[in-house]
Amino acid sequence: MQITRLKGANYIIPSFQYTNGIIPYKLYKPYQLYQLYKLLFFCIFAFYSTTKNMQLSEQERNRRESLEELRKMGIDPYPAEEFKTNVLSDEVLATFDDEKKNYQDVVMAGRIMSRRIMGKASFAEIQDSAGRIQIYVTRDDICPGENKDFYNVIFKRHLDIGDFIGVKGFVFRTQMGEITVHVRELKILSKSLHPLPVVKEKEGKVYDAFSDPEMRYRQRYVDLIVNPQVKETFRKRTMLIQSMRELFNSRGYLEVETPILQPIPGGAAARPFVTYHNTLNMKLYLRIANELYLKKLIVGGYEGVYEFSKDFRNEGMDRQHNPEFTVMEIYVAYKDYNWMMEFVEEMFEKVALDLHGKTLIPYGDIEIEFKKPYPRITMLDAIKKYSGYDISGMSEDRLREICDKLDIEHDPSMGKGKLIDQIFKEKCEQHFVQPTFVTDYPIEMSPLVKKHRKNPELTERFELIINGEEMCNAYSELNDPIDQLERFKEQLKLSEKGDDEAMFIDMDFVHALEYGMPPTSGLGVGIDRLTMLMTNQPSIQDVLFFPQMRPEGREQGAGGREHRDEFLELGVPEEWIEPLIALGYDTVEKLKEVEKPGKLHQQMMGYRKKNKLEIDTVTLEQVTEWLQ
RNA sequence: GAUUCAGUAGCUCAGUUGGCAGAGCACAUCCCUUUUAAGGAUGGGGUCCUGGGUUCGAGACCCAGCUGGAUCACCA
């Protein structure tokens, strides 16, 4: 065997000829290689698409046939060039005037969402990014000449609900009073091969809504197409973030980015995701909070820094929790938690006004008033009020007794802080429906917070509770490096006790504090939960485009793919392998279990007919041979 | 992780004591020049989530599994 390298050739791949024991290698330049690979991928795709074709429903086959027909008629169903529109549907619907006769030359584009064909004239609705508008198409307008194929064949037969089209024409009002675009020219912009759910609406009542949560979350694009209110929810989510960003920027605070891959997952109490870096040969964690990094930037001298950050926590999933979620954290130098409470009031009021134009927002069966100021209550007062016990200064053992009396679960791994937290969550939290600041948390559950200026057992921390849920968490940040190290050590003891959410010690953070951090107040806001509240959505999945879901467990004939060669060895034509798998014979063994060749043969022919496959038939003799 | 409910046509859903797999919309064919979820007529379309079991017979009953929802636990 011999390989010669020719001048100018960069890559060597073998050609499949064999002569005299020498394998001649043909030499290709990169561009030629690219062409070859393109061909290879095309073949794989073609094979994939034909095999896929066999499992299509009738409606999907119809659309693929239409696609081919369009191509045969010289129409590109996926044209490349720009289609320049000059107006969106909502503007036309809002400002069309019968007297003024405006919009006499509109160009619009969108997806066909409904169609009613009546002889030479048709009505359809197209949906663009702003909404839906009716269009009116007549045969003689879009086919000015003798040939009426564009209307009779292309528009009536080969266009479907879901296709993107572009139209040029003028706006008028039908006899029924609906503002409509009279189409003079129509262009196909993109053919849709999969039928959409058809949702219909009359006088606010929705028929046949696409409502299965599993399908809505897995195929969010379909959800967005057919459920316009979903689009609006996500638009509000973006507005909410913009509204907050505006406030921060107007104060001169700097938006920053900090690492998601962290060697120490610090700044919160939660179980992290673990990953691995090959070059560094070490574990890295996906961040559970960005607090410590942002405070390092305050040490660095910025007045205020903030970040909208994706955090990752390896905990349970339900309608309030997704493994990845968004938090906004902001740190401002020379401020304390009292200042921060006022800042939060201002921020929430602004967000409510920017999104709704008012501060009283409906949520489920209740209404929430975001007008500032919000009431404040200390945690110990809250517990006294709702449980009847004054727990200030109590020992851990006394707290356990209280928990028993109140019928609250606890275990030995829980320290004083967690016990108090537990009592609060069980007995108090649900009572705070309207925005309420709960302040002055016990020191044991707040390792990053400055001690209270009046009571060393407490800290200068608050949470904003709305509808029984924590929306914000903020402190006067601890900036005493010696105290900070002690608190971390306490956390370490908790972790040895079995609390797997207790914090790690980040020595670099302590080191940063040793250089000196100005007095600082920090705040974290759960953006997903705030969005739920502000858009009146019951679950976090409704405010995340792509919530985490279990992968679908379809095996997709995986066994069959591996056993493809065995089928070939048996003499089964390649094009018949997929149909056999579809019929349930995904291994050669299963095939051989068939007792009567006639039965199998009939099944195969039946499948071919039913699915209108254009592949060669096999004879009963062939089938008999396979089974022997 | 526990409990519970659900999974039937492209979509929304019926399906009686266990007895031929159904409706509306969508789709196809034909008729019709302005319909307001739905103009008229006719027709095609199913792995009843998967795998076992009971039975002469299972979409339905039993067991196991998959996926999702709800509630609880953990967490924000």
XYZ file of C-alpha atoms (C1' of nucleotides) in Angstrom:
704
model
C 0.000 0.000 0.000
C 1.329 3.328 -0.968
C 0.306 6.885 -0.498
C 1.740 9.735 -2.488
C 1.116 13.265 -1.583
C 0.673 15.648 -4.448
C 1.600 19.309 -4.565
C -1.237 21.632 -3.631
C -3.389 18.996 -2.059
C -4.248 19.564 1.563
C -6.228 16.550 2.600
C -6.040 12.913 1.738
C -9.004 10.636 1.542
C -9.110 7.209 -0.058
C -11.000 6.581 -3.265
C -12.762 3.305 -3.498
C -10.854 1.633 -6.310
C -8.492 -1.259 -5.827
C -5.691 -2.064 -8.252
C -2.597 -4.281 -7.947
C -2.556 -4.198 -4.194
C -1.938 -0.471 -4.273
C -4.695 1.770 -3.030
C -4.532 4.948 -5.065
C -5.529 7.900 -2.978
C -7.253 10.725 -4.655
C -6.361 14.082 -3.268
C -8.898 16.765 -2.617
C -8.690 20.432 -1.775
C -10.783 21.740 1.117
C -13.496 23.125 -1.149
C -13.895 19.777 -2.914
C -14.052 18.049 0.460
C -16.783 20.410 1.485
C -18.709 19.476 -1.650
C -18.243 15.780 -0.905
C -19.478 16.128 2.652
C -22.383 18.199 1.456
C -23.340 15.326 -0.824
C -22.962 12.844 2.022
C -25.185 14.874 4.335
C -27.702 15.281 1.566
C -27.861 11.496 1.146
C -28.359 10.987 4.877
C -31.038 13.639 4.923
C -32.767 12.194 1.882
C -32.793 8.754 3.474
C -34.054 10.192 6.741
C -36.801 12.140 5.040
C -38.019 9.236 2.932
C -38.103 6.873 5.883
C -39.817 9.550 7.931
C -42.311 9.940 5.110
C -43.653 6.501 5.798
C -45.051 7.467 9.176
C -46.723 10.680 8.082
C -50.391 11.310 8.525
C -52.522 11.944 5.485
C -52.554 15.672 6.108
C -48.777 15.802 6.266
C -48.485 13.825 3.043
C -50.899 16.219 1.342
C -48.721 19.147 2.278
C -45.563 17.475 1.026
C -47.311 16.695 -2.239
C -48.363 20.348 -2.517
C -44.750 21.333 -1.922
C -43.618 19.164 -4.822
C -46.403 20.468 -7.059
C -45.375 24.046 -6.329
C -41.805 23.244 -7.300
C -42.979 21.554 -10.491
C -44.895 24.702 -11.369
C -41.738 26.719 -10.941
C -42.636 28.298 -7.616
C -40.017 28.284 -4.887
C -41.854 27.445 -1.649
C -38.913 28.826 0.350
C -37.709 31.929 -1.523
C -34.521 33.601 -0.324
C -35.123 37.263 -1.113
C -36.374 39.906 1.293
C -40.106 40.604 1.323
C -40.476 44.216 2.277
C -43.650 44.980 4.231
C -44.872 48.475 4.994
C -47.395 48.002 7.806
C -48.448 45.613 10.584
C -51.957 44.316 11.154
C -52.610 46.097 14.456
C -51.888 49.501 12.940
C -54.270 48.942 10.017
C -57.050 47.699 12.305
C -56.570 50.655 14.655
C -56.314 53.497 12.160
C -58.115 52.522 8.938
C -60.688 55.180 8.100
C -63.527 54.593 5.605
C -63.740 58.288 4.771
C -60.040 58.939 4.336
C -59.542 55.729 2.352
C -56.071 55.336 3.773
C -53.931 52.191 3.372
C -54.634 51.918 -0.361
C -51.186 50.469 -1.011
C -50.194 48.017 1.704
C -47.640 45.221 1.691
C -48.098 42.736 4.507
C -46.838 39.276 5.363
C -47.865 36.558 7.761
C -49.075 33.071 8.374
C -52.420 31.867 7.002
C -54.544 31.053 10.064
C -57.936 30.375 8.496
C -59.352 30.088 5.012
C -62.830 30.093 3.490
C -62.987 29.431 -0.206
C -66.177 30.359 -2.049
C -65.833 29.855 -5.774
C -63.977 32.704 -7.427
C -63.510 34.598 -4.162
C -61.912 33.605 -0.882
C -61.405 34.976 2.563
C -58.473 34.136 4.757
C -56.843 35.487 7.871
C -53.150 36.124 8.062
C -51.276 36.501 11.321
C -48.230 38.721 11.561
C -46.168 39.586 14.616
C -48.806 42.058 15.801
C -52.007 40.093 15.267
C -54.453 38.890 12.635
C -56.129 40.587 9.721
C -58.588 39.300 7.144
C -57.604 39.209 3.497
C -59.893 38.955 0.461
C -58.574 37.132 -2.583
C -60.391 36.988 -5.923
C -59.428 34.823 -8.852
C -59.323 37.600 -11.431
C -57.291 39.982 -9.299
C -54.442 37.610 -8.638
C -54.705 36.047 -12.130
C -55.129 38.989 -14.503
C -54.452 36.944 -17.671
C -56.099 33.894 -19.222
C -54.287 31.404 -17.018
C -56.165 31.053 -13.739
C -53.857 28.405 -12.260
C -52.432 30.674 -9.598
C -55.832 30.916 -7.970
C -57.440 27.607 -8.916
C -54.445 25.383 -8.367
C -51.905 27.189 -6.244
C -54.056 29.239 -3.902
C -56.941 26.795 -3.582
C -55.119 23.478 -3.624
C -51.532 23.962 -2.579
C -51.763 26.556 0.174
C -52.679 25.492 3.689
C -53.246 26.895 7.129
C -49.816 27.634 8.542
C -48.137 28.751 5.298
C -46.437 32.134 5.218
C -47.546 34.424 2.416
C -46.925 38.015 1.450
C -49.698 40.169 0.011
C -49.947 43.511 -1.750
C -53.266 45.301 -2.012
C -55.608 47.864 -0.502
C -57.653 47.979 2.682
C -61.469 48.136 2.619
C -64.390 47.225 4.838
C -66.585 44.242 3.943
C -70.369 44.306 3.998
C -70.108 42.574 7.350
C -68.040 45.508 8.591
C -64.664 43.811 8.903
C -61.516 45.650 7.898
C -59.948 43.542 5.169
C -57.050 43.633 2.731
C -58.154 43.221 -0.880
C -55.245 41.300 -2.378
C -53.859 42.213 -5.800
C -50.656 40.186 -5.580
C -49.824 37.187 -3.486
C -46.473 35.512 -2.910
C -45.648 32.283 -1.119
C -42.942 32.943 1.466
C -42.720 29.621 3.288
C -44.656 26.375 3.094
C -45.739 24.709 6.335
C -45.622 20.930 6.367
C -47.190 20.207 9.727
C -50.849 21.021 10.409
C -51.449 23.549 13.173
C -54.107 23.169 15.825
C -57.003 25.342 14.705
C -58.163 27.529 17.563
C -61.302 29.517 16.959
C -62.713 32.424 18.792
C -66.034 34.234 18.831
C -66.963 37.115 21.106
C -64.123 36.313 23.465
C -65.081 32.655 23.725
C -62.338 30.288 22.596
C -63.152 27.002 20.905
C -60.838 23.992 20.691
C -58.024 25.775 22.515
C -54.564 24.237 22.291
C -54.294 23.655 26.002
C -52.383 20.472 26.840
C -49.558 21.828 29.055
C -47.125 19.162 27.991
C -47.469 20.048 24.319
C -47.558 23.760 25.010
C -44.222 23.632 26.861
C -42.490 21.105 24.620
C -43.589 22.856 21.431
C -43.652 26.412 22.635
C -43.520 27.702 19.048
C -46.957 26.164 18.408
C -48.231 27.651 21.656
C -47.003 31.074 20.545
C -48.601 30.737 17.115
C -52.078 29.767 18.240
C -52.346 31.364 21.696
C -51.748 35.114 21.296
C -51.956 35.788 25.043
C -48.802 33.679 25.501
C -46.865 36.019 23.243
C -48.115 38.918 25.350
C -46.959 37.268 28.583
C -43.422 36.985 27.274
C -43.486 40.529 25.924
C -44.406 41.681 29.437
C -41.545 39.640 30.845
C -39.113 41.560 28.676
C -40.773 44.880 29.539
C -40.415 44.048 33.221
C -36.679 43.510 32.896
C -36.321 46.657 30.797
C -38.263 48.658 33.365
C -35.915 47.581 36.141
C -32.854 48.152 33.976
C -34.040 51.700 33.205
C -34.280 52.498 36.900
C -30.816 51.135 37.672
C -29.200 52.877 34.720
C -30.876 56.171 35.597
C -29.121 55.947 38.971
C -25.775 55.326 37.286
C -25.431 51.697 38.379
C -23.430 49.425 36.090
C -24.807 46.277 34.493
C -22.123 43.578 34.706
C -21.554 39.895 33.971
C -20.004 37.415 36.374
C -19.017 33.755 35.947
C -21.596 31.018 35.622
C -18.924 28.333 35.997
C -17.615 28.707 39.510
C -15.028 26.718 41.461
C -16.986 27.378 44.661
C -20.776 27.676 44.473
C -21.222 30.508 46.957
C -23.732 33.134 47.945
C -26.765 30.986 48.704
C -27.939 27.863 50.432
C -28.719 25.329 47.713
C -27.478 22.147 46.083
C -25.430 22.952 42.977
C -25.021 21.266 39.595
C -21.537 19.857 39.169
C -19.572 19.833 35.939
C -15.986 19.190 35.009
C -13.238 21.111 33.246
C -10.795 18.875 31.387
C -7.820 21.208 31.059
C -7.947 22.415 34.638
C -8.697 18.856 35.721
C -11.165 20.053 38.312
C -14.808 20.201 39.249
C -16.715 23.349 38.443
C -20.177 24.262 39.676
C -22.953 26.096 37.887
C -23.639 29.208 39.879
C -26.366 29.159 42.511
C -25.995 32.917 43.093
C -23.734 35.738 41.945
C -23.653 37.601 45.246
C -19.983 37.095 46.144
C -18.709 38.146 42.725
C -20.805 41.304 42.700
C -19.560 42.273 46.153
C -15.980 41.787 44.929
C -16.815 44.430 42.301
C -18.001 46.787 45.041
C -14.632 46.187 46.730
C -13.162 47.121 43.353
C -14.735 50.551 43.633
C -17.974 50.672 41.626
C -20.794 52.667 43.207
C -23.459 50.177 42.165
C -23.450 46.968 40.120
C -26.276 44.732 39.006
C -26.787 41.595 36.949
C -29.751 39.723 35.572
C -28.393 36.245 35.994
C -29.395 32.700 35.269
C -28.834 30.650 38.396
C -28.926 26.872 38.599
C -30.077 24.834 41.568
C -30.220 21.084 41.717
C -33.503 20.840 43.598
C -37.038 19.691 42.945
C -39.187 20.923 40.090
C -42.763 22.110 40.373
C -44.844 25.046 39.342
C -42.632 27.423 41.346
C -39.231 25.897 40.590
C -37.237 25.262 37.454
C -33.606 24.020 37.609
C -32.457 27.196 35.874
C -34.097 30.456 36.781
C -33.433 34.174 36.589
C -32.480 36.414 39.463
C -31.636 40.085 39.475
C -29.027 41.020 42.047
C -27.938 44.588 42.746
C -25.359 45.967 45.201
C -25.039 49.651 46.061
C -22.230 51.164 48.111
C -22.789 53.396 51.143
C -26.403 52.238 51.573
C -28.173 50.127 54.186
C -31.243 47.893 54.169
C -33.560 50.759 55.112
C -32.544 52.588 51.972
C -33.013 49.380 50.014
C -36.601 48.942 51.227
C -37.513 52.317 49.780
C -35.667 51.477 46.579
C -37.647 48.227 46.260
C -40.930 50.065 46.791
C -39.998 52.507 44.067
C -38.925 49.704 41.729
C -42.056 47.564 42.159
C -44.345 50.540 41.758
C -42.511 51.537 38.570
C -42.683 48.014 37.143
C -46.433 47.780 37.815
C -47.038 51.152 36.170
C -44.826 50.378 33.158
C -46.598 47.062 32.536
C -50.171 47.907 33.398
C -50.418 51.665 33.754
C -51.723 51.200 37.299
C -50.574 49.770 40.620
C -53.505 47.484 41.461
C -52.772 44.213 39.648
C -55.070 41.172 39.472
C -53.547 37.818 40.400
C -55.780 34.758 40.373
C -58.758 35.530 42.598
C -57.086 38.439 44.360
C -55.738 41.880 43.588
C -52.341 43.115 44.667
C -51.614 46.753 45.389
C -48.078 47.809 44.475
C -48.460 51.445 45.479
C -45.739 52.383 47.947
C -45.074 52.256 50.860
C -45.415 48.647 52.019
C -45.926 47.638 55.663
C -42.915 46.371 57.623
C -42.833 43.778 60.403
C -39.903 42.094 62.107
C -39.633 38.338 61.829
C -39.931 37.820 65.600
C -43.065 40.018 65.717
C -44.510 38.072 62.807
C -43.940 34.781 64.628
C -45.384 36.214 67.835
C -48.419 37.459 65.934
C -49.228 34.285 64.025
C -47.956 31.499 66.316
C -48.451 33.102 69.704
C -44.868 32.376 70.812
C -42.218 34.951 71.590
C -39.065 33.138 70.567
C -36.560 35.954 71.030
C -33.442 34.737 72.792
C -34.564 31.099 72.837
C -32.079 28.229 72.805
C -32.028 25.574 70.100
C -33.629 23.021 72.443
C -36.459 25.405 73.399
C -37.068 26.060 69.686
C -37.399 22.320 69.070
C -40.027 22.143 71.799
C -41.945 24.984 70.146
C -41.753 23.189 66.799
C -43.201 20.060 68.412
C -46.001 22.085 70.013
C -46.804 23.776 66.690
C -46.656 20.422 64.892
C -43.770 21.528 62.667
C -41.366 18.923 61.313
C -37.703 19.258 62.220
C -34.604 17.082 62.257
C -31.243 17.102 64.059
C -29.377 18.576 61.072
C -31.330 21.813 61.480
C -29.641 24.609 63.404
C -31.333 27.462 65.206
C -31.671 29.524 62.025
C -33.409 26.793 60.069
C -35.769 26.044 62.948
C -36.884 29.668 63.135
C -37.167 29.791 59.355
C -39.330 26.680 59.470
C -41.689 28.193 62.042
C -41.948 31.340 59.950
C -42.667 29.462 56.729
C -45.265 27.209 58.334
C -47.096 29.777 60.440
C -46.542 33.242 59.012
C -45.599 33.442 55.363
C -49.024 32.648 53.904
C -50.598 35.546 55.823
C -48.692 38.175 53.859
C -50.724 38.595 50.694
C -50.188 42.291 49.997
C -46.520 43.334 49.655
C -44.965 43.247 53.121
C -41.382 43.628 54.286
C -40.378 41.052 56.877
C -37.214 42.309 58.571
C -34.450 41.404 61.010
C -33.795 37.707 60.474
C -31.893 35.651 63.079
C -28.158 35.574 62.581
C -27.894 31.791 62.170
C -29.763 31.801 58.869
C -27.995 34.812 57.391
C -24.259 34.184 57.047
C -23.615 37.123 54.689
C -25.549 39.796 56.558
C -24.387 42.517 58.893
C -25.433 42.121 62.531
C -28.363 44.294 63.526
C -27.160 47.634 64.853
C -29.418 47.224 67.950
C -29.488 43.442 68.560
C -26.474 41.168 67.856
C -28.710 38.054 67.632
C -30.414 39.522 64.581
C -29.291 40.767 61.208
C -30.170 43.701 58.988
C -32.030 41.650 56.450
C -35.473 41.820 54.870
C -37.568 39.791 52.517
C -40.470 41.201 50.563
C -43.374 38.741 50.743
C -46.231 38.975 48.263
C -49.082 36.481 48.074
C -47.268 34.303 50.606
C -44.160 34.067 48.409
C -40.698 35.498 48.838
C -40.095 38.011 46.047
C -36.944 39.750 47.252
C -34.189 39.164 49.724
C -31.920 42.009 50.784
C -29.415 43.001 53.448
C -26.990 45.461 54.812
C -24.051 43.421 53.542
C -21.563 42.037 56.033
C -18.220 43.756 55.396
C -16.280 42.747 58.510
C -13.811 40.154 57.136
C -13.134 38.526 60.504
C -16.820 38.170 61.307
C -17.407 36.850 57.778
C -14.830 34.098 58.187
C -16.397 33.089 61.518
C -19.831 32.881 59.903
C -18.488 30.722 57.094
C -16.980 28.419 59.709
C -20.380 28.150 61.384
C -21.811 27.109 58.027
C -19.103 24.494 57.716
C -20.184 23.020 61.058
C -23.769 22.898 59.796
C -22.628 21.092 56.717
C -20.769 18.551 58.880
C -24.028 18.139 60.777
C -25.642 16.994 57.542
C -27.118 20.158 56.075
C -26.087 19.729 52.447
C -27.218 23.233 51.609
C -24.907 25.002 54.041
C -22.380 27.226 52.334
C -18.820 26.543 51.285
C -16.022 28.828 52.440
C -14.854 31.150 49.699
C -11.462 32.328 50.953
C -10.977 34.691 48.035
C -14.159 36.484 49.028
C -12.885 36.828 52.603
C -9.601 38.084 51.164
C -11.473 40.709 49.152
C -13.258 41.890 52.294
C -9.892 42.198 54.007
C -9.013 44.916 51.492
C -12.164 46.683 52.684
C -15.675 46.860 51.273
C -17.674 50.027 51.854
C -20.957 49.687 53.710
C -23.193 48.206 51.031
C -26.760 47.117 50.616
C -27.623 44.261 48.288
C -30.857 42.923 46.854
C -31.941 39.808 44.998
C -35.231 39.603 43.101
C -36.690 36.403 41.648
C -37.514 37.517 38.123
C -39.553 34.464 37.193
C -41.793 34.771 40.224
C -42.167 38.482 39.764
C -43.136 37.841 36.145
C -45.723 35.278 37.256
C -47.196 37.861 39.556
C -47.137 40.692 37.041
C -48.609 38.609 34.186
C -51.110 36.663 36.297
C -49.659 33.249 35.450
C -50.067 30.324 37.828
C -46.823 28.471 37.125
C -43.182 29.163 36.351
C -43.488 27.074 33.179
C -45.806 29.756 31.832
C -43.170 32.477 32.103
C -40.214 30.473 30.748
C -40.147 29.917 26.996
C -38.598 26.483 27.365
C -39.120 25.076 30.854
C -37.105 22.003 31.738
C -38.988 18.804 30.869
C -38.164 15.131 30.976
C -37.069 13.983 27.529
C -39.756 12.097 25.699
C -39.208 8.384 26.080
C -39.957 7.315 22.524
C -37.549 4.617 21.452
C -37.904 5.553 17.785
C -37.024 2.032 16.700
C -33.524 2.421 18.062
C -33.159 -1.320 18.097
C -34.004 -1.431 14.421
C -31.243 0.964 13.486
C -28.650 -1.251 15.084
C -30.053 -4.361 13.470
C -30.290 -2.848 9.999
C -27.372 -4.923 8.733
C -28.951 -8.131 9.942
C -32.021 -7.400 7.864
C -29.824 -6.770 4.841
C -27.966 -10.063 5.352
C -31.273 -11.856 5.413
C -32.018 -10.472 1.957
C -34.590 -7.876 2.981
C -34.469 -4.947 0.535
C -33.196 -1.832 2.282
C -36.348 0.179 1.556
C -38.439 -2.443 3.353
C -36.554 -2.279 6.652
C -38.313 0.812 7.996
C -41.793 -0.518 7.140
C -40.985 -3.798 8.904
C -39.844 -1.896 11.993
C -43.012 0.177 11.822
C -45.006 -3.060 11.727
C -43.344 -4.088 14.984
C -40.594 -6.360 13.614
C -37.679 -4.314 14.891
C -35.301 -7.259 15.136
C -34.564 -10.207 12.856
C -35.498 -12.509 15.739
C -38.977 -11.066 15.921
C -39.322 -11.418 12.171
C -38.375 -15.082 12.320
C -40.999 -15.746 14.959
C -43.696 -15.234 12.320
C -45.143 -18.658 11.544
C -46.982 -18.023 8.283
C -45.076 -16.199 5.538
C -48.437 -15.329 3.961
C -49.463 -13.292 7.011
C -46.271 -11.248 6.950
C -46.510 -10.739 3.196
C -50.072 -9.475 3.519
C -49.116 -7.139 6.359
C -46.313 -5.692 4.250
C -48.449 -5.163 1.175
C -51.202 -3.688 3.316
C -48.736 -1.245 4.853
C -47.439 -0.281 1.419
C -50.939 0.419 0.147
C -52.109 2.224 3.249
C -49.134 4.554 3.309
C -49.018 4.908 -0.488
C -45.358 3.924 -0.580
C -43.685 3.976 -3.942
C -41.310 1.104 -3.282
C -40.994 -2.246 -5.044
C -43.274 -5.027 -3.913
C -41.788 -8.262 -2.619
C -43.023 -11.717 -3.589
C -44.379 -14.343 -1.214
C -41.403 -16.528 -2.215
C -38.953 -13.872 -0.999
C -40.770 -13.555 2.302
C -40.805 -17.336 2.721
C -37.051 -17.388 2.171
C -36.418 -14.827 4.948
C -38.301 -16.907 7.465
C -36.413 -20.138 6.788
C -39.138 11.223 46.215
C -44.729 10.227 47.972
C -49.964 10.410 46.835
C -53.568 11.178 43.141
C -55.815 12.165 38.307
C -55.092 11.832 33.156
C -53.152 9.916 28.127
C -58.587 7.805 22.204
C -57.960 11.116 14.682
C -53.791 17.035 13.109
C -56.668 19.872 17.580
C -60.650 19.747 21.519
C -63.088 15.771 23.561
C -67.295 11.633 23.968
C -67.208 6.387 24.407
C -73.082 3.010 28.540
C -72.619 -3.723 32.620
C -66.708 -5.780 28.728
C -69.758 -6.625 22.505
C -68.393 -3.475 14.888
C -63.772 3.033 17.057
C -67.273 8.081 17.647
C -68.443 13.821 17.360
C -67.033 18.932 16.233
C -63.224 21.542 13.956
C -59.135 20.476 10.528
C -58.174 17.513 5.786
C -59.859 15.622 0.611
C -63.562 15.793 -3.611
C -67.656 18.430 -5.751
C -71.232 22.901 -5.735
C -71.456 28.218 -4.579
C -68.864 35.773 -5.952
C -68.619 38.893 0.901
C -67.970 34.502 5.336
C -67.865 36.403 11.110
C -65.886 29.793 15.770
C -69.250 26.824 11.744
C -71.994 28.271 3.268
C -73.893 23.172 1.228
C -73.079 17.879 0.006
C -69.998 13.623 0.149
C -65.666 11.158 1.784
C -60.838 9.687 3.830
C -58.219 9.619 8.395
C -56.772 5.508 14.612
C -49.995 1.835 17.616
C -57.329 3.849 21.827
C -49.432 5.938 25.669
C -46.288 1.043 26.032
C -45.837 -4.121 27.710
C -48.047 -8.147 30.173
C -52.610 -10.531 32.331
C -58.093 -11.848 32.932
C -61.883 -13.049 29.117
C -65.109 -16.319 23.717
C -64.212 -10.982 23.312
C -60.526 -5.234 26.440
C -60.420 1.701 24.537
C -62.912 0.128 29.170
C -61.140 -4.612 34.180
C -56.096 -6.176 36.803
C -50.478 -5.671 37.121
C -45.982 -3.182 35.583
C -43.769 0.852 32.987
C -43.515 5.826 30.251
C -45.125 11.004 30.015
C -47.781 15.023 31.950
C -51.051 17.707 35.532
C -52.439 18.535 40.705
C -51.172 18.079 45.988
C -47.154 17.190 49.466
C -41.696 17.063 50.632
C -36.940 19.955 49.334
C -35.936 24.813 47.404
C -36.302 30.508 45.296
